mmCIF file of C-alpha atoms in Angstrom:
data_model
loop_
_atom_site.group_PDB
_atom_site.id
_atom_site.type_symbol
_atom_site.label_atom_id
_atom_site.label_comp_id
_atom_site.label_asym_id
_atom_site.label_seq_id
_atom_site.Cartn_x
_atom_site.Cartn_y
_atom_site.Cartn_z
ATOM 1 C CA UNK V 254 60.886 -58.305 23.028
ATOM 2 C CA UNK V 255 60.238 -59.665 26.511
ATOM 3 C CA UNK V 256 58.750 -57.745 29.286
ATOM 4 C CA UNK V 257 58.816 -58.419 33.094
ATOM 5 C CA UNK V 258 57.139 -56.575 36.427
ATOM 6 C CA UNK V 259 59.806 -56.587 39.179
ATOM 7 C CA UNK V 260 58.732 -54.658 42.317
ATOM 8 C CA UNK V 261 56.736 -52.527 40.197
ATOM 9 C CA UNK V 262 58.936 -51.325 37.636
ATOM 10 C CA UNK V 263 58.619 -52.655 33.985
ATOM 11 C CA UNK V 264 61.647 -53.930 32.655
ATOM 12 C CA UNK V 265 61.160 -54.534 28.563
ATOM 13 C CA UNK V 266 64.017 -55.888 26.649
ATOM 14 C CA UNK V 267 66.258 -55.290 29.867
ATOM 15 C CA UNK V 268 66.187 -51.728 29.488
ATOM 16 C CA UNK V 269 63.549 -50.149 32.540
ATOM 17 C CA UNK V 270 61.153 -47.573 31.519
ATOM 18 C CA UNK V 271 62.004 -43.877 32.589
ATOM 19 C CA UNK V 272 58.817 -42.746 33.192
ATOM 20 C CA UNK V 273 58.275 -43.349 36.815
ATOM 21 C CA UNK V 274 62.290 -42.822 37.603
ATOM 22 C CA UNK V 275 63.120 -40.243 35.697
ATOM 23 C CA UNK V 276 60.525 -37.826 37.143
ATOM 24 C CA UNK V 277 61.529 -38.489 40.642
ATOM 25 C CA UNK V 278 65.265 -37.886 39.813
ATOM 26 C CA UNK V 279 64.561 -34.801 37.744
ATOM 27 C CA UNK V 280 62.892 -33.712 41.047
ATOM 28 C CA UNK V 281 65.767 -34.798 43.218
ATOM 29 C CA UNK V 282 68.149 -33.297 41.405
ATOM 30 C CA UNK V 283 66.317 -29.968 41.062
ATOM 31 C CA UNK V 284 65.993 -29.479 37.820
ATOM 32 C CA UNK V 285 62.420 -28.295 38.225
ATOM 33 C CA UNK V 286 63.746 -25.099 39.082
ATOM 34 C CA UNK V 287 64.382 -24.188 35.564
ATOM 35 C CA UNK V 288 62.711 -26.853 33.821
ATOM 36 C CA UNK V 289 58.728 -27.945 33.426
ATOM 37 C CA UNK V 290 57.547 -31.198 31.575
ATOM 38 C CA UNK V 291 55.069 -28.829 29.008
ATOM 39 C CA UNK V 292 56.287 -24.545 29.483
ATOM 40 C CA UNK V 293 59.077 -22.639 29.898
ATOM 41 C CA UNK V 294 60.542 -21.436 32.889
ATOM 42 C CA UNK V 295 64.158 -20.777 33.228
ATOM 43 C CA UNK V 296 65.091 -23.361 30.637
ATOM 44 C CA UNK V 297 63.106 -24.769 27.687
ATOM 45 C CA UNK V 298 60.542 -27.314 28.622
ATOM 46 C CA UNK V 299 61.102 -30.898 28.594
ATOM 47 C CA UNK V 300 58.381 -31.405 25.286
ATOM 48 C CA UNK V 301 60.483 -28.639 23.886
ATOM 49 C CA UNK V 302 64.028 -30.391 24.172
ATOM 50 C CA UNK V 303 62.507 -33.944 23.291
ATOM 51 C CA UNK V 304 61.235 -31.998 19.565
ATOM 52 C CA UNK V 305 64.371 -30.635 19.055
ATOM 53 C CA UNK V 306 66.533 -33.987 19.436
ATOM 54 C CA UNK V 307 63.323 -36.080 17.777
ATOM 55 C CA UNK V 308 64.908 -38.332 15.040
ATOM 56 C CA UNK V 309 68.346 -37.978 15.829
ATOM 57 C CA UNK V 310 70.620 -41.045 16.323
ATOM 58 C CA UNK V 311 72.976 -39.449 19.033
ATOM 59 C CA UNK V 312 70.601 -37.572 20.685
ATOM 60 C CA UNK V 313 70.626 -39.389 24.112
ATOM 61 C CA UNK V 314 74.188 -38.971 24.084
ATOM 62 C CA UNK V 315 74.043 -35.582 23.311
ATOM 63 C CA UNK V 316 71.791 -34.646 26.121
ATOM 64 C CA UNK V 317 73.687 -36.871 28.955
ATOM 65 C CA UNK V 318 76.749 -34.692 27.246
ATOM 66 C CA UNK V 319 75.043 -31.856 27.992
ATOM 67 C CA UNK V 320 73.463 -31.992 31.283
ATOM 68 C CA UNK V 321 76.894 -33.561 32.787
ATOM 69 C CA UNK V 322 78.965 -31.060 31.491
ATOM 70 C CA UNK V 323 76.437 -27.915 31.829
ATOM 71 C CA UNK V 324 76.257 -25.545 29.000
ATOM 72 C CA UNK V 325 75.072 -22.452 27.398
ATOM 73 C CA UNK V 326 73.868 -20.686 24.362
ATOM 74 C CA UNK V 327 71.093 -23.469 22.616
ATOM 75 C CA UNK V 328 68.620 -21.927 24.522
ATOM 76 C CA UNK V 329 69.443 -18.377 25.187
ATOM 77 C CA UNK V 330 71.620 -16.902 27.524
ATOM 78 C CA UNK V 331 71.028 -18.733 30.459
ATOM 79 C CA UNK V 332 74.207 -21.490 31.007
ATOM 80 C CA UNK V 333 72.892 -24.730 32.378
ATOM 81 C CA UNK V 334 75.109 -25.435 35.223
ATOM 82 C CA UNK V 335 76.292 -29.160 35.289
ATOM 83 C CA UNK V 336 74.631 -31.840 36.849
ATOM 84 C CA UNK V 337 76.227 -33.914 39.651
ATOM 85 C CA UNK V 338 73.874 -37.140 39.220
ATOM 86 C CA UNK V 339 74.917 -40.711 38.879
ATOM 87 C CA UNK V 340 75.695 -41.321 35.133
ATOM 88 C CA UNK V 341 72.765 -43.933 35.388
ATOM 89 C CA UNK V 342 70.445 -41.392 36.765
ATOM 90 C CA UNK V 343 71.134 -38.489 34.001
ATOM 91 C CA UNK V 344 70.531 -41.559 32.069
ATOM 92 C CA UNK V 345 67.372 -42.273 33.200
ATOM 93 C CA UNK V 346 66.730 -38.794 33.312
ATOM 94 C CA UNK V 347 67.429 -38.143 29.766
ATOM 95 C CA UNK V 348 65.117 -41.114 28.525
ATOM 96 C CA UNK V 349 62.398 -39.451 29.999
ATOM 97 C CA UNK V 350 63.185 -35.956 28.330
ATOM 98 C CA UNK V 351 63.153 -37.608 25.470
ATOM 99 C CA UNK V 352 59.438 -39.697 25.783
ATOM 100 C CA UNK V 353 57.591 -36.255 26.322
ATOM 101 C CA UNK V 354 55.112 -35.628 23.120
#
């Protein structure tokens, strides 16, 4: 796998890493109002959601699924409105769900 530093951004294997990106959109798009990287506040935590989806194939899909359509009931009874972002951004912002250990 190749790796490259373009304006500060690592780009390995073409594919940029989330990390710096997807916090900022998560932020952006408000979803810190329900959502924290490590405890619950209106919605499960990020290090929550990654453990759930750890290990499954689809799971990027799933979430992008989710967070563009909304939903409701996998996490209580709180419905997760949907989310207007770029597909590239929920994207991005999914990726970085998913890194958090």
């Amino acid at each position: 796998m190749t790796s490259m530093l373009v304006a500060g951004v690592v780009y390995a294997g073409g594919a940029m890493a989330a990390d710096a990106d997807g916090g900022a959109l998560l932020k952006k798009n408000n979803c810190l109002a329900c959502h924290a990287i490590d405890k619950k506040v209106v919605g499960p935590s990020y290090k929550d959601v990654a453990a759930k989806y750890r290990g499954q194939a689809d799971a990027e899909a799933q979430l992008i699924a989710k967070v563009t359509k909304g939903g409701k009931g996998a996490w209580g009874s709180m419905p997760m409105p949907p989310q207007t972002a770029k597909a590239d951004e929920v994207k991005t912002m999914v990726q970085y769900i998913l890194s958090q250990k």
